[in-house]
């Protein structure tokens, strides 16, 4: 396989996007679009002046019949001539993704449902269920604190019947510096009492780690947000090495843990995937946001990680450009990185092609038992 053949092979790869959200339901004006291409929720100068903004002008403009790197104004003007569902069809059918694993726990009313995403994209979709959202649902419907633990287990069982994974956002709600032990029923009930009396956002570390343990016992792959995200998290508390003792303790359960995004801790994630058989990770969201630097970051992620432990995701939310861009930038980055190893005489072309297939598809097929 020559470098050109590797690029062709990667371009043809049918990807599994193992962490993604729906596309925007309604029309996005300039302000709404610009707000969805940054992780900040504060008013900013044009968010187009960023790696992601340039990548949209470079890679998405041609799909709207524009030259690569047209101005942001020209891009947005062409975009505004189409409605959101037409845009979604254009970008989603160009991603080359066969299966989307959809996290339904974040702002679900703003974006398409799991079924709608399947209709727009023509791809298969599967649900990933958020633990915190399910406990919040139970708390809304159960006034008796002592009934909550059983009600939650029941709810989890019914919600995960057709689901392929679970997700936790403990990184946002507390960070990873929690007691790694499983809380007792008495501790959980005391914490529930406390939460029921103030009804703040669910951020109690006892309840959050109870959810993690309960999720780990459910046996489905458990996704954890790690590192880079919006201003709601404190980055230094999301270093995945803080999870080391918890990972050791849940290892006998046999549940797979998947670390999502990971930047700037992708090297730490690679280390954890290296030493623990039940840990995998991705660079979703990161690949998109670092744009022209995607190959460098991906190469860093591949320093220590076994190649069977790295997955592809976009973590796109909202504009369908992001679903397309995640896939496009990943294909470019993996081709550059693995093609570079081949060009240096360090890897065989066959190895490069095989590893691209593992990361883009086969690792997710094995981990989630989907696709094939
Ligand atoms: Zn996400």
Short mmCIF file of C-alpha atoms and ligand atoms in Angstrom, two decimals:
data_model
loop_
_atom_site.label_atom_id
_atom_site.label_comp_id
_atom_site.label_asym_id
_atom_site.label_seq_id
_atom_site.Cartn_x
_atom_site.Cartn_y
_atom_site.Cartn_z
CA UNK A 1 0.00 0.00 0.00
CA UNK A 2 1.54 3.32 -1.10
CA UNK A 3 0.90 6.59 0.72
CA UNK A 4 -1.72 7.44 -1.91
CA UNK A 5 -3.29 4.04 -1.43
CA UNK A 6 -3.33 4.64 2.34
CA UNK A 7 -5.12 7.96 1.80
CA UNK A 8 -7.67 6.18 -0.44
CA UNK A 9 -8.12 3.41 2.11
CA UNK A 10 -8.74 5.94 4.90
CA UNK A 11 -11.06 8.01 2.70
CA UNK A 12 -13.17 4.87 2.04
CA UNK A 13 -13.24 3.72 5.67
CA UNK A 14 -16.75 3.45 6.99
CA UNK A 15 -16.38 5.11 10.40
CA UNK A 16 -18.16 4.57 13.69
CA UNK A 17 -18.67 7.88 15.49
CA UNK A 18 -18.90 6.53 19.03
CA UNK A 19 -19.72 9.82 20.79
CA UNK A 20 -21.94 12.37 19.11
CA UNK A 21 -25.09 14.42 19.61
CA UNK A 22 -27.93 15.43 17.28
CA UNK A 23 -27.92 18.21 14.68
CA UNK A 24 -29.62 21.56 15.23
CA UNK A 25 -33.39 21.50 14.84
CA UNK A 26 -34.05 25.10 13.98
CA UNK A 27 -32.37 27.70 11.78
CA UNK A 28 -29.09 29.05 13.17
CA UNK A 29 -28.43 32.75 12.70
CA UNK A 30 -24.89 34.09 12.78
CA UNK A 31 -24.82 34.57 16.56
CA UNK A 32 -26.21 31.08 17.22
CA UNK A 33 -23.80 29.46 14.76
CA UNK A 34 -20.78 31.27 16.20
CA UNK A 35 -21.83 30.26 19.71
CA UNK A 36 -21.87 26.60 18.62
CA UNK A 37 -18.31 26.64 17.29
CA UNK A 38 -16.77 27.53 20.63
CA UNK A 39 -16.85 25.81 24.01
CA UNK A 40 -17.17 29.20 25.72
CA UNK A 41 -20.56 30.49 26.74
CA UNK A 42 -19.29 34.08 27.03
CA UNK A 43 -19.64 36.75 24.34
CA UNK A 44 -16.49 36.64 22.20
CA UNK A 45 -14.94 38.26 19.17
CA UNK A 46 -15.71 36.25 16.04
CA UNK A 47 -15.26 32.59 16.86
CA UNK A 48 -14.47 32.03 13.18
CA UNK A 49 -10.97 33.30 13.97
CA UNK A 50 -9.93 29.96 15.43
CA UNK A 51 -8.64 26.61 14.17
CA UNK A 52 -12.22 25.32 14.03
CA UNK A 53 -13.50 28.41 12.20
CA UNK A 54 -10.79 28.18 9.55
CA UNK A 55 -11.40 24.44 9.19
CA UNK A 56 -15.10 25.13 8.49
CA UNK A 57 -14.16 27.64 5.76
CA UNK A 58 -11.55 25.24 4.37
CA UNK A 59 -13.43 21.92 4.41
CA UNK A 60 -17.14 22.72 4.60
CA UNK A 61 -17.31 25.56 2.05
CA UNK A 62 -16.88 23.24 -0.99
CA UNK A 63 -19.97 21.25 0.06
CA UNK A 64 -21.99 24.45 -0.30
CA UNK A 65 -20.52 25.07 -3.77
CA UNK A 66 -17.99 27.65 -2.50
CA UNK A 67 -14.24 27.88 -2.90
CA UNK A 68 -12.19 26.58 0.03
CA UNK A 69 -11.37 29.34 2.53
CA UNK A 70 -14.05 31.81 1.45
CA UNK A 71 -14.66 34.50 4.05
CA UNK A 72 -16.80 33.71 7.08
CA UNK A 73 -19.38 36.23 5.77
CA UNK A 74 -19.61 34.47 2.40
CA UNK A 75 -19.84 31.10 4.11
CA UNK A 76 -22.64 32.21 6.42
CA UNK A 77 -24.51 33.85 3.55
CA UNK A 78 -24.46 30.62 1.52
CA UNK A 79 -25.46 28.69 4.62
CA UNK A 80 -28.41 30.97 5.35
CA UNK A 81 -29.88 30.25 1.88
CA UNK A 82 -30.54 26.64 2.95
CA UNK A 83 -32.70 25.38 5.74
CA UNK A 84 -31.18 23.39 8.59
CA UNK A 85 -32.51 20.03 7.42
CA UNK A 86 -31.07 20.54 3.91
CA UNK A 87 -27.74 21.48 5.46
CA UNK A 88 -27.90 18.42 7.68
CA UNK A 89 -28.51 16.16 4.71
CA UNK A 90 -25.61 17.69 2.75
CA UNK A 91 -23.08 17.29 5.55
CA UNK A 92 -24.33 14.09 7.19
CA UNK A 93 -24.41 12.12 3.95
CA UNK A 94 -20.80 13.16 3.28
CA UNK A 95 -19.33 11.96 6.59
CA UNK A 96 -18.85 8.30 5.61
CA UNK A 97 -20.08 7.27 9.07
CA UNK A 98 -22.10 4.05 9.23
CA UNK A 99 -23.07 4.26 12.91
CA UNK A 100 -23.57 7.11 15.35
CA UNK A 101 -23.59 6.48 19.11
CA UNK A 102 -25.72 9.34 20.36
CA UNK A 103 -25.45 10.90 23.83
CA UNK A 104 -29.01 12.04 24.50
CA UNK A 105 -28.35 13.63 27.89
CA UNK A 106 -27.33 17.14 26.80
CA UNK A 107 -29.80 19.85 25.62
CA UNK A 108 -31.87 17.19 23.87
CA UNK A 109 -34.61 19.68 22.93
CA UNK A 110 -32.22 21.79 20.81
CA UNK A 111 -31.04 18.95 18.59
CA UNK A 112 -32.49 16.01 16.68
CA UNK A 113 -33.39 12.75 18.41
CA UNK A 114 -31.63 9.43 17.85
CA UNK A 115 -34.25 8.42 15.25
CA UNK A 116 -34.25 11.77 13.49
CA UNK A 117 -30.47 11.63 13.15
CA UNK A 118 -30.82 8.21 11.52
CA UNK A 119 -33.38 9.57 9.05
CA UNK A 120 -31.31 12.62 8.10
CA UNK A 121 -28.03 10.75 7.77
CA UNK A 122 -29.15 7.39 6.40
CA UNK A 123 -26.80 5.86 9.00
CA UNK A 124 -27.58 3.57 11.93
CA UNK A 125 -27.93 5.28 15.31
CA UNK A 126 -27.64 3.88 18.84
CA UNK A 127 -28.30 5.52 22.19
CA UNK A 128 -25.83 6.18 25.00
CA UNK A 129 -27.64 6.96 28.28
CA UNK A 130 -26.39 9.60 30.73
CA UNK A 131 -26.32 8.46 34.33
CA UNK A 132 -26.78 11.88 35.94
CA UNK A 133 -29.79 12.70 33.72
CA UNK A 134 -31.48 9.45 34.72
CA UNK A 135 -31.06 10.09 38.45
CA UNK A 136 -32.38 13.63 37.96
CA UNK A 137 -35.40 12.13 36.18
CA UNK A 138 -36.03 9.69 39.04
CA UNK A 139 -35.71 12.48 41.63
CA UNK A 140 -38.35 14.51 39.78
CA UNK A 141 -40.81 11.62 39.97
CA UNK A 142 -40.05 10.02 43.35
CA UNK A 143 -40.71 12.00 46.51
CA UNK A 144 -39.73 9.21 48.93
CA UNK A 145 -35.93 9.30 49.34
CA UNK A 146 -35.73 5.71 50.58
CA UNK A 147 -37.33 4.47 47.34
CA UNK A 148 -34.84 6.26 45.08
CA UNK A 149 -32.04 3.61 44.95
CA UNK A 150 -34.43 0.89 43.73
CA UNK A 151 -36.31 3.28 41.46
CA UNK A 152 -33.01 4.32 39.88
CA UNK A 153 -31.98 0.71 39.21
CA UNK A 154 -35.35 0.05 37.59
CA UNK A 155 -35.12 3.20 35.50
CA UNK A 156 -31.59 2.31 34.40
CA UNK A 157 -32.68 -1.15 33.41
CA UNK A 158 -35.53 0.09 31.26
CA UNK A 159 -33.56 3.00 29.70
CA UNK A 160 -30.63 0.78 28.73
CA UNK A 161 -32.63 -2.01 27.11
CA UNK A 162 -31.80 -0.84 23.60
CA UNK A 163 -28.77 1.30 24.53
CA UNK A 164 -25.14 0.49 23.74
CA UNK A 165 -23.41 2.44 26.50
CA UNK A 166 -23.59 4.71 29.53
CA UNK A 167 -22.05 8.11 30.03
CA UNK A 168 -21.02 10.13 33.08
CA UNK A 169 -20.26 13.83 33.36
CA UNK A 170 -18.73 13.59 36.84
CA UNK A 171 -15.88 15.67 35.34
CA UNK A 172 -18.31 18.60 35.14
CA UNK A 173 -20.20 18.03 38.36
CA UNK A 174 -17.30 17.39 40.74
CA UNK A 175 -14.09 16.38 38.96
CA UNK A 176 -12.21 13.11 39.36
CA UNK A 177 -10.85 13.71 42.86
CA UNK A 178 -13.55 11.60 44.51
CA UNK A 179 -13.29 8.76 47.02
CA UNK A 180 -12.84 5.68 44.79
CA UNK A 181 -14.75 3.30 47.06
CA UNK A 182 -18.35 2.26 46.47
CA UNK A 183 -20.65 4.16 48.85
CA UNK A 184 -22.83 2.13 51.21
CA UNK A 185 -26.63 2.27 50.99
CA UNK A 186 -26.67 4.35 54.19
CA UNK A 187 -24.23 6.87 52.70
CA UNK A 188 -26.33 7.09 49.54
CA UNK A 189 -29.54 7.67 51.49
CA UNK A 190 -27.91 10.40 53.61
CA UNK A 191 -26.59 12.08 50.46
CA UNK A 192 -30.01 11.78 48.79
CA UNK A 193 -31.62 13.41 51.85
CA UNK A 194 -29.15 16.29 51.59
CA UNK A 195 -29.79 16.69 47.86
CA UNK A 196 -33.58 16.49 48.27
CA UNK A 197 -33.48 19.24 50.89
CA UNK A 198 -31.61 21.75 48.70
CA UNK A 199 -32.46 20.48 45.18
CA UNK A 200 -29.40 22.12 43.69
CA UNK A 201 -27.83 20.66 40.59
CA UNK A 202 -26.69 17.08 41.15
CA UNK A 203 -23.07 17.57 42.25
CA UNK A 204 -22.81 15.59 45.49
CA UNK A 205 -19.66 13.43 45.25
CA UNK A 206 -21.30 10.52 47.11
CA UNK A 207 -24.19 10.42 44.63
CA UNK A 208 -21.93 10.89 41.63
CA UNK A 209 -19.67 8.01 42.60
CA UNK A 210 -22.70 5.88 43.44
CA UNK A 211 -23.82 6.50 39.83
CA UNK A 212 -20.36 5.56 38.54
CA UNK A 213 -20.31 2.31 40.51
CA UNK A 214 -23.90 1.51 39.54
CA UNK A 215 -23.05 2.25 35.92
CA UNK A 216 -19.93 0.08 36.09
CA UNK A 217 -22.00 -2.77 37.54
CA UNK A 218 -24.49 -2.50 34.66
CA UNK A 219 -21.75 -3.87 32.38
CA UNK A 220 -22.27 -1.64 29.32
CA UNK A 221 -19.24 0.39 28.18
CA UNK A 222 -19.05 3.47 30.41
CA UNK A 223 -18.01 6.73 28.75
CA UNK A 224 -16.48 9.48 30.88
CA UNK A 225 -15.99 13.06 29.77
CA UNK A 226 -12.29 13.90 30.30
CA UNK A 227 -10.39 17.18 29.89
CA UNK A 228 -11.40 19.95 27.49
CA UNK A 229 -15.03 21.07 27.57
CA UNK A 230 -17.00 24.21 28.30
CA UNK A 231 -16.43 26.74 31.09
CA UNK A 232 -18.62 24.71 33.46
CA UNK A 233 -15.67 22.44 34.31
CA UNK A 234 -12.38 23.07 36.07
CA UNK A 235 -9.80 21.58 33.76
CA UNK A 236 -7.19 20.47 36.30
CA UNK A 237 -9.80 18.36 38.11
CA UNK A 238 -10.45 16.37 34.92
CA UNK A 239 -7.00 14.82 34.56
CA UNK A 240 -7.84 11.12 34.05
CA UNK A 241 -4.90 9.93 36.17
CA UNK A 242 -7.01 11.09 39.15
CA UNK A 243 -9.22 8.10 38.28
CA UNK A 244 -6.41 5.56 38.69
CA UNK A 245 -7.50 4.05 42.01
CA UNK A 246 -11.16 3.93 40.95
CA UNK A 247 -10.12 2.20 37.72
CA UNK A 248 -8.20 -0.39 39.75
CA UNK A 249 -11.19 -1.05 41.98
CA UNK A 250 -13.73 -1.52 39.19
CA UNK A 251 -11.40 -3.64 37.08
CA UNK A 252 -12.77 -6.96 38.47
CA UNK A 253 -16.25 -5.99 37.22
CA UNK A 254 -15.01 -6.36 33.64
CA UNK A 255 -16.70 -3.16 32.45
CA UNK A 256 -14.98 -1.17 29.72
CA UNK A 257 -14.32 2.51 30.49
CA UNK A 258 -13.99 4.91 27.57
CA UNK A 259 -12.36 8.29 28.18
CA UNK A 260 -13.77 10.98 25.86
CA UNK A 261 -11.99 14.03 24.35
CA UNK A 262 -9.08 13.98 26.82
CA UNK A 263 -7.19 17.10 25.61
CA UNK A 264 -4.78 18.23 27.01
CA UNK A 265 -4.54 14.94 28.95
CA UNK A 266 -4.50 12.70 25.86
CA UNK A 267 -1.03 11.45 26.80
CA UNK A 268 -2.31 10.53 30.27
CA UNK A 269 -5.28 8.78 28.62
CA UNK A 270 -2.83 6.89 26.41
CA UNK A 271 -0.93 5.80 29.51
CA UNK A 272 -4.12 4.57 31.25
CA UNK A 273 -5.14 2.66 28.09
CA UNK A 274 -1.63 1.22 28.05
CA UNK A 275 -1.70 -0.16 31.59
CA UNK A 276 -5.37 -1.04 32.11
CA UNK A 277 -7.09 -3.66 29.94
CA UNK A 278 -10.48 -2.03 30.55
CA UNK A 279 -9.58 1.51 29.44
CA UNK A 280 -9.94 3.01 25.95
CA UNK A 281 -10.09 6.65 24.82
CA UNK A 282 -10.73 9.04 21.95
CA UNK A 283 -9.80 12.52 20.82
CA UNK A 284 -13.34 13.55 19.90
CA UNK A 285 -14.04 17.26 20.06
CA UNK A 286 -10.29 17.82 20.25
CA UNK A 287 -9.61 16.84 16.63
CA UNK A 288 -12.19 19.36 15.46
CA UNK A 289 -11.10 22.21 17.71
CA UNK A 290 -7.39 21.91 16.97
CA UNK A 291 -8.08 21.91 13.20
CA UNK A 292 -4.81 22.17 11.28
CA UNK A 293 -2.97 20.80 14.36
CA UNK A 294 -5.06 17.60 14.47
CA UNK A 295 -2.26 15.36 13.18
CA UNK A 296 0.11 16.50 15.94
CA UNK A 297 -2.38 15.90 18.72
CA UNK A 298 -3.45 12.54 17.29
CA UNK A 299 0.20 11.49 17.04
CA UNK A 300 0.67 12.35 20.73
CA UNK A 301 -2.37 10.25 21.59
CA UNK A 302 -0.80 7.33 19.76
CA UNK A 303 2.53 7.47 21.62
CA UNK A 304 1.76 4.97 24.41
CA UNK A 305 -1.74 3.77 23.62
CA UNK A 306 -2.21 0.26 22.29
CA UNK A 307 -3.89 0.66 18.90
CA UNK A 308 -6.80 -1.53 19.94
CA UNK A 309 -7.69 1.07 22.63
CA UNK A 310 -8.19 4.23 20.55
CA UNK A 311 -11.53 5.17 19.00
CA UNK A 312 -12.92 7.77 16.62
CA UNK A 313 -15.60 10.27 17.60
CA UNK A 314 -16.61 13.76 16.51
CA UNK A 315 -18.56 14.86 19.61
CA UNK A 316 -20.45 17.08 17.18
CA UNK A 317 -23.43 18.98 18.59
CA UNK A 318 -25.63 21.35 16.58
CA UNK A 319 -24.43 22.46 13.15
CA UNK A 320 -24.06 19.42 10.87
CA UNK A 321 -20.77 20.92 9.66
CA UNK A 322 -19.30 19.56 12.90
CA UNK A 323 -20.40 15.98 12.21
CA UNK A 324 -18.73 16.24 8.81
CA UNK A 325 -15.65 18.08 10.04
CA UNK A 326 -14.93 15.59 12.81
CA UNK A 327 -14.75 12.78 10.25
CA UNK A 328 -12.86 14.80 7.64
CA UNK A 329 -10.20 16.14 10.00
CA UNK A 330 -9.75 12.69 11.57
CA UNK A 331 -9.22 11.11 8.13
CA UNK A 332 -6.66 13.77 7.21
CA UNK A 333 -4.88 13.47 10.55
CA UNK A 334 -4.66 9.68 10.66
CA UNK A 335 -3.43 9.60 7.05
CA UNK A 336 -0.74 12.19 7.82
CA UNK A 337 0.40 10.45 11.03
CA UNK A 338 0.43 6.84 9.86
CA UNK A 339 1.56 7.82 6.34
CA UNK A 340 4.45 9.64 8.01
CA UNK A 341 5.50 6.49 9.87
CA UNK A 342 5.46 4.61 6.54
CA UNK A 343 7.42 7.34 4.74
CA UNK A 344 10.08 7.21 7.47
CA UNK A 345 10.41 3.47 6.94
CA UNK A 346 9.21 2.78 10.51
CA UNK A 347 5.91 1.11 9.66
CA UNK A 348 4.73 -1.08 6.82
CA UNK A 349 1.90 0.28 4.68
CA UNK A 350 -0.13 -2.77 5.68
CA UNK A 351 0.28 -1.89 9.38
CA UNK A 352 -0.84 1.68 8.69
CA UNK A 353 -3.96 0.53 6.85
CA UNK A 354 -4.85 -1.98 9.54
CA UNK A 355 -4.41 0.46 12.44
CA UNK A 356 -6.50 3.12 10.68
CA UNK A 357 -9.27 0.52 10.38
CA UNK A 358 -8.99 -0.39 14.06
CA UNK A 359 -9.30 3.21 15.26
CA UNK A 360 -11.88 4.34 12.72
CA UNK A 361 -14.18 1.37 13.08
CA UNK A 362 -13.17 -2.03 14.39
CA UNK A 363 -12.35 -1.07 17.98
CA UNK A 364 -15.87 0.37 18.33
CA UNK A 365 -17.44 -2.71 16.73
CA UNK A 366 -15.72 -4.89 19.32
CA UNK A 367 -16.27 -2.60 22.31
CA UNK A 368 -19.97 -1.86 21.76
CA UNK A 369 -20.95 -5.02 19.91
CA UNK A 370 -22.40 -3.10 16.96
CA UNK A 371 -21.91 -2.64 13.23
CA UNK A 372 -19.67 -5.45 12.14
ZN1 LIG B 1 -20.41 15.15 23.83
#
